[in-house]
Coordinates of C-alpha atoms and ligand atoms in Angstrom, one line a residue:
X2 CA -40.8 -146.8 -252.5
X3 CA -39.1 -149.2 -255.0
X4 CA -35.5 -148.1 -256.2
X5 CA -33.8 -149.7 -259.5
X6 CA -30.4 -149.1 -260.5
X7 CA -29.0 -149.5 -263.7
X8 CA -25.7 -148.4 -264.4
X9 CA -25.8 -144.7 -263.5
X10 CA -29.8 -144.4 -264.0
X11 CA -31.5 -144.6 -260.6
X12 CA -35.3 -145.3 -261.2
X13 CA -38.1 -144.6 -258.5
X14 CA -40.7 -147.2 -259.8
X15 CA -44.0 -146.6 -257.3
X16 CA -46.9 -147.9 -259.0
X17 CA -45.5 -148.5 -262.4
X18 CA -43.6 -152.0 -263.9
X19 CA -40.5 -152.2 -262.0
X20 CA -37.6 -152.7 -264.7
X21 CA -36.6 -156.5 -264.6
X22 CA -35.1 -158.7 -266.8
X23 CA -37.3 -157.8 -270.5
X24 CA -36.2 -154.1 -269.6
X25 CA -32.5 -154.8 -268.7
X26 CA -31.8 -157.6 -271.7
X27 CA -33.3 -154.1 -273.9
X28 CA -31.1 -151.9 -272.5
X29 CA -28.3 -153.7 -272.7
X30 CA -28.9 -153.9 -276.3
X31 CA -29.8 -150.2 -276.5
X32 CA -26.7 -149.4 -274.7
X33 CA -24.1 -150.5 -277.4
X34 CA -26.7 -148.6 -280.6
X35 CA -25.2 -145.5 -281.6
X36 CA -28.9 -143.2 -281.0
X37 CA -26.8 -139.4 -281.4
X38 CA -29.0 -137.2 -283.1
X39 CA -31.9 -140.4 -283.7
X40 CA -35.2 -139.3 -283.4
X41 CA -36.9 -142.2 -281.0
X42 CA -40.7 -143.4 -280.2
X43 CA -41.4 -145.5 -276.8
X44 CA -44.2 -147.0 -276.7
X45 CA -45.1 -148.5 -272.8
X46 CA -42.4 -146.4 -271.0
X47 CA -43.1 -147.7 -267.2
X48 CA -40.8 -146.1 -265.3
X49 CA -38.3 -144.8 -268.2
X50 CA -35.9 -146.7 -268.2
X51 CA -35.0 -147.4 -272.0
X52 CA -36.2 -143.3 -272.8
X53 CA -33.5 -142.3 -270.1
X54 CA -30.8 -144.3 -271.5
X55 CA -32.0 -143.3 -275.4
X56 CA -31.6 -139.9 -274.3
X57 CA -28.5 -140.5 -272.4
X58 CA -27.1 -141.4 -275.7
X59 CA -27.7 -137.9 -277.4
X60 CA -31.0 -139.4 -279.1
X61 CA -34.4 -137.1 -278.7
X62 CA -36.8 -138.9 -277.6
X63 CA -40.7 -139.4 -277.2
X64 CA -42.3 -141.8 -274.3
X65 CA -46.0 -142.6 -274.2
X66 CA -47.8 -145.2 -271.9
X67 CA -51.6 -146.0 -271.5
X68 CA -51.1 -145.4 -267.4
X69 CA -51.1 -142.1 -266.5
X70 CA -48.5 -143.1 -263.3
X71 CA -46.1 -144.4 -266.0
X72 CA -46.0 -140.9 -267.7
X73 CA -45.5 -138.8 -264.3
X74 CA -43.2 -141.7 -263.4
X75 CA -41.3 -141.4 -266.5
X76 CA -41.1 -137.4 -266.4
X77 CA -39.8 -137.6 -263.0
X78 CA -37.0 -140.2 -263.5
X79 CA -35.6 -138.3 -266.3
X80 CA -35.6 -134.9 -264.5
X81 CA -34.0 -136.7 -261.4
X82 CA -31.4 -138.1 -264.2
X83 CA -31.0 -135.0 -265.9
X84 CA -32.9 -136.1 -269.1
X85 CA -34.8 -134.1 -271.2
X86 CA -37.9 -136.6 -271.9
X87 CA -41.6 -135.8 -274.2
X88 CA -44.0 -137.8 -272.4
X89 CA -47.1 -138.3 -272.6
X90 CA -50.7 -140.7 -272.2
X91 CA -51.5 -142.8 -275.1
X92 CA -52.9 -146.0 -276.0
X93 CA -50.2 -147.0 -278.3
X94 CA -50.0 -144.5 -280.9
X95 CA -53.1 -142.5 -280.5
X96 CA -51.8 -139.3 -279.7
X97 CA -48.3 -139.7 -281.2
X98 CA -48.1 -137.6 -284.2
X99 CA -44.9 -137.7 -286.7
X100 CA -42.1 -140.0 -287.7
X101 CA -39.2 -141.4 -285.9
X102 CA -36.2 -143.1 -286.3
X103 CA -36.4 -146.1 -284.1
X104 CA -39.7 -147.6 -282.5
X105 CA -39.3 -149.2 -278.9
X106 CA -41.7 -151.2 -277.5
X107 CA -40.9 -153.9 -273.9
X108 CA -44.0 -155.2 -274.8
X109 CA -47.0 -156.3 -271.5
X110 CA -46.5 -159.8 -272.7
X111 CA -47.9 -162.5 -270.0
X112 CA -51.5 -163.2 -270.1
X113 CA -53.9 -160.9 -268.1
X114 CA -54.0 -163.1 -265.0
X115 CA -50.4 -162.7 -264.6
X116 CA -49.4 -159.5 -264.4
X117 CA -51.5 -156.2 -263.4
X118 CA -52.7 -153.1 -265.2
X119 CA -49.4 -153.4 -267.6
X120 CA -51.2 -156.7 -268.8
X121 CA -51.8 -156.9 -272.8
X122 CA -54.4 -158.8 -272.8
X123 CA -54.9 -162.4 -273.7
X124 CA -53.5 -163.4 -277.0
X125 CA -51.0 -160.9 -278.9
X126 CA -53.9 -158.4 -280.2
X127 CA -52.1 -155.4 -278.5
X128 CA -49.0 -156.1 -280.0
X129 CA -50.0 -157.0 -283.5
X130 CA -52.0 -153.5 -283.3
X131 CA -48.6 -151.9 -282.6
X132 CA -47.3 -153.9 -285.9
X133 CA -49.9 -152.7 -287.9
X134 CA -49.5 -149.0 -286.8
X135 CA -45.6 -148.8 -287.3
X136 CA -45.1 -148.1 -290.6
X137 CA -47.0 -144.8 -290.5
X138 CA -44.9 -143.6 -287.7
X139 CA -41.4 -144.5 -289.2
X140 CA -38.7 -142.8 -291.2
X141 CA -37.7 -144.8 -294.8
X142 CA -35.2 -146.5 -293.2
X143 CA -36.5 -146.8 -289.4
X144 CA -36.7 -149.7 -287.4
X145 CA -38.7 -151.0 -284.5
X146 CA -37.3 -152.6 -281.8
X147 CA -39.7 -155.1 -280.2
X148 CA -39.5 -157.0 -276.9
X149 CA -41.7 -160.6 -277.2
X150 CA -42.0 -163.5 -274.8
X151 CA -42.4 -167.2 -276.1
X152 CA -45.8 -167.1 -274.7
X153 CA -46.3 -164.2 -277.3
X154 CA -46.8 -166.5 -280.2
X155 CA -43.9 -165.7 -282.0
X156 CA -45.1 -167.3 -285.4
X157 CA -48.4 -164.7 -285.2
X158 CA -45.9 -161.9 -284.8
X159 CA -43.2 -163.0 -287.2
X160 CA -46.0 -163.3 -289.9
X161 CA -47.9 -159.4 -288.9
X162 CA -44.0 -157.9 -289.5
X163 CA -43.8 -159.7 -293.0
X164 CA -48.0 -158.6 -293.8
X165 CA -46.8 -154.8 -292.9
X166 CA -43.0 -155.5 -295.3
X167 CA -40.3 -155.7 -292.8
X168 CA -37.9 -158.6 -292.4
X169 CA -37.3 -159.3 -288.8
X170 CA -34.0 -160.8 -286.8
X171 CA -33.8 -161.7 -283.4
X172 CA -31.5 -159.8 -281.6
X173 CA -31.0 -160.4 -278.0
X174 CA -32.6 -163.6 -276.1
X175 CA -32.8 -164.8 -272.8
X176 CA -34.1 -167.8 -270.9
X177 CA -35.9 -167.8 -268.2
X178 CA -37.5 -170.1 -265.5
X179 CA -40.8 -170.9 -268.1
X180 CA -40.2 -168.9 -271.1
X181 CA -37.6 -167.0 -273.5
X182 CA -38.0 -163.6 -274.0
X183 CA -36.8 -162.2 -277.6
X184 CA -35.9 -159.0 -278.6
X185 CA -36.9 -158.5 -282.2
X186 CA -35.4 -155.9 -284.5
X187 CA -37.4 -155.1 -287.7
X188 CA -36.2 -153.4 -290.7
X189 CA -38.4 -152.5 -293.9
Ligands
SAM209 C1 -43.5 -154.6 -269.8 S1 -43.8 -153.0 -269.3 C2 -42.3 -152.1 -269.9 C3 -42.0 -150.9 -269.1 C4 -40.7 -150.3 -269.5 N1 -40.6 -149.9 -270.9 C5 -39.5 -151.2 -269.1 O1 -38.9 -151.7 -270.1 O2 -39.3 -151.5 -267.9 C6 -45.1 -152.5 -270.5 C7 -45.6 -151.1 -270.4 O3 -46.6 -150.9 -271.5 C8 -47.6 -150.1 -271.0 N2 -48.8 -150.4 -271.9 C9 -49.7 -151.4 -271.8 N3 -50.6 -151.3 -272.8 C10 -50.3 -150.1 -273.4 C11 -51.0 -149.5 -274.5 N4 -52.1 -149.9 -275.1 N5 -50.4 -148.3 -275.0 C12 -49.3 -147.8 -274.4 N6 -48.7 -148.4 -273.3 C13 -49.2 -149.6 -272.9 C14 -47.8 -150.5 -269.6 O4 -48.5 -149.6 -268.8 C15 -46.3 -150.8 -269.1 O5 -45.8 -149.6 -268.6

């Protein structure tokens, strides 16, 4: 059974997307956010890694994945961390119901040939859904805090933030061996 450590979290991953560099460059962002009391949506949880470390920091949080194994996966990594975690199935926001401060998303980025059942798809249709269906889920002032890879189609992305009326920054990036992965803040 795969183990993943990250700082004091330790993450059983069996069957689920094993936390790698996308999850870590989030965390490490999420890490240094002040989240007490913040009401906080994840949307693709895998194992739980960023929903642990949300709820670490005082925040109360909700984690939904399309894969079953994720949400079981999820539950159990908190428990074993000593997290209080809501998770539960859903294909993006389908059965999500209410508002919330921040939105988190480590996005299924590669192609579908690439990666397995956490695949989005070819193109950026999954993720330009998610755009379109944030608004309705956030506070006034919430934000969504979106993990993209160059092979996204950035542009595409960029320009679905601006259609739904947030203004977007860029606010961790990493290279790797054939692409950069972005994390992208948006505000409204
Ligand atoms: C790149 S992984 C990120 C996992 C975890 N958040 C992390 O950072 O390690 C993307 C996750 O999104 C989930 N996912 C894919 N399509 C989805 C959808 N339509 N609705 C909800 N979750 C989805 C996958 O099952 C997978 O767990």
């Amino acid at each position: 059974m795969g183990k993943v450590f990250f700082r004091s979290i330790v993450l059983e991953t069996e069957e689920v997307y094993e936390p790698r560099e996308d999850s870590f460059l989030f965390a490490h962002f999420l890490e240094n956010l002040d989240l007490k009391g913040k009401k906080i949506l994840e949307i693709g949880c895998g194992s739980g890694l960023l929903s642990i470390l949300c709820s670490k920091g005082k925040a109360e949080v909700t984690a939904v994945d399309i894969n079953e194994k994720a949400v079981e996966c999820t539950l159990q990594n908190a428990e074993k961390n000593g997290c209080k975690i809501k998770a539960f199935q859903s294909d993006l926001f389908s059965f999500v119901q209410g508002k919330f401060d921040i939105i988190l998303f480590n996005s299924p980025y590669l192609p579908v040939d690439e990666e397995k059942e956490w695949s989005a798809g070819e193109g950026s249709e999954l993720i330009l859904k998610f755009i379109e269906n944030c608004k309705i889920h956030l506070f006034p002032n919430g934000r969504v805090l979106l993990l993209i890879s160059s092979l996204t189609g950035l542009e595409k992305v960029l320009q679905a933030f601006r259609q739904e009326g947030f203004k977007t920054k860029s606010v961790a990036e990493e290279s790797l061996f054939f692409e950069k992965i972005l994390l992208l803040e948006a505000s409204q």
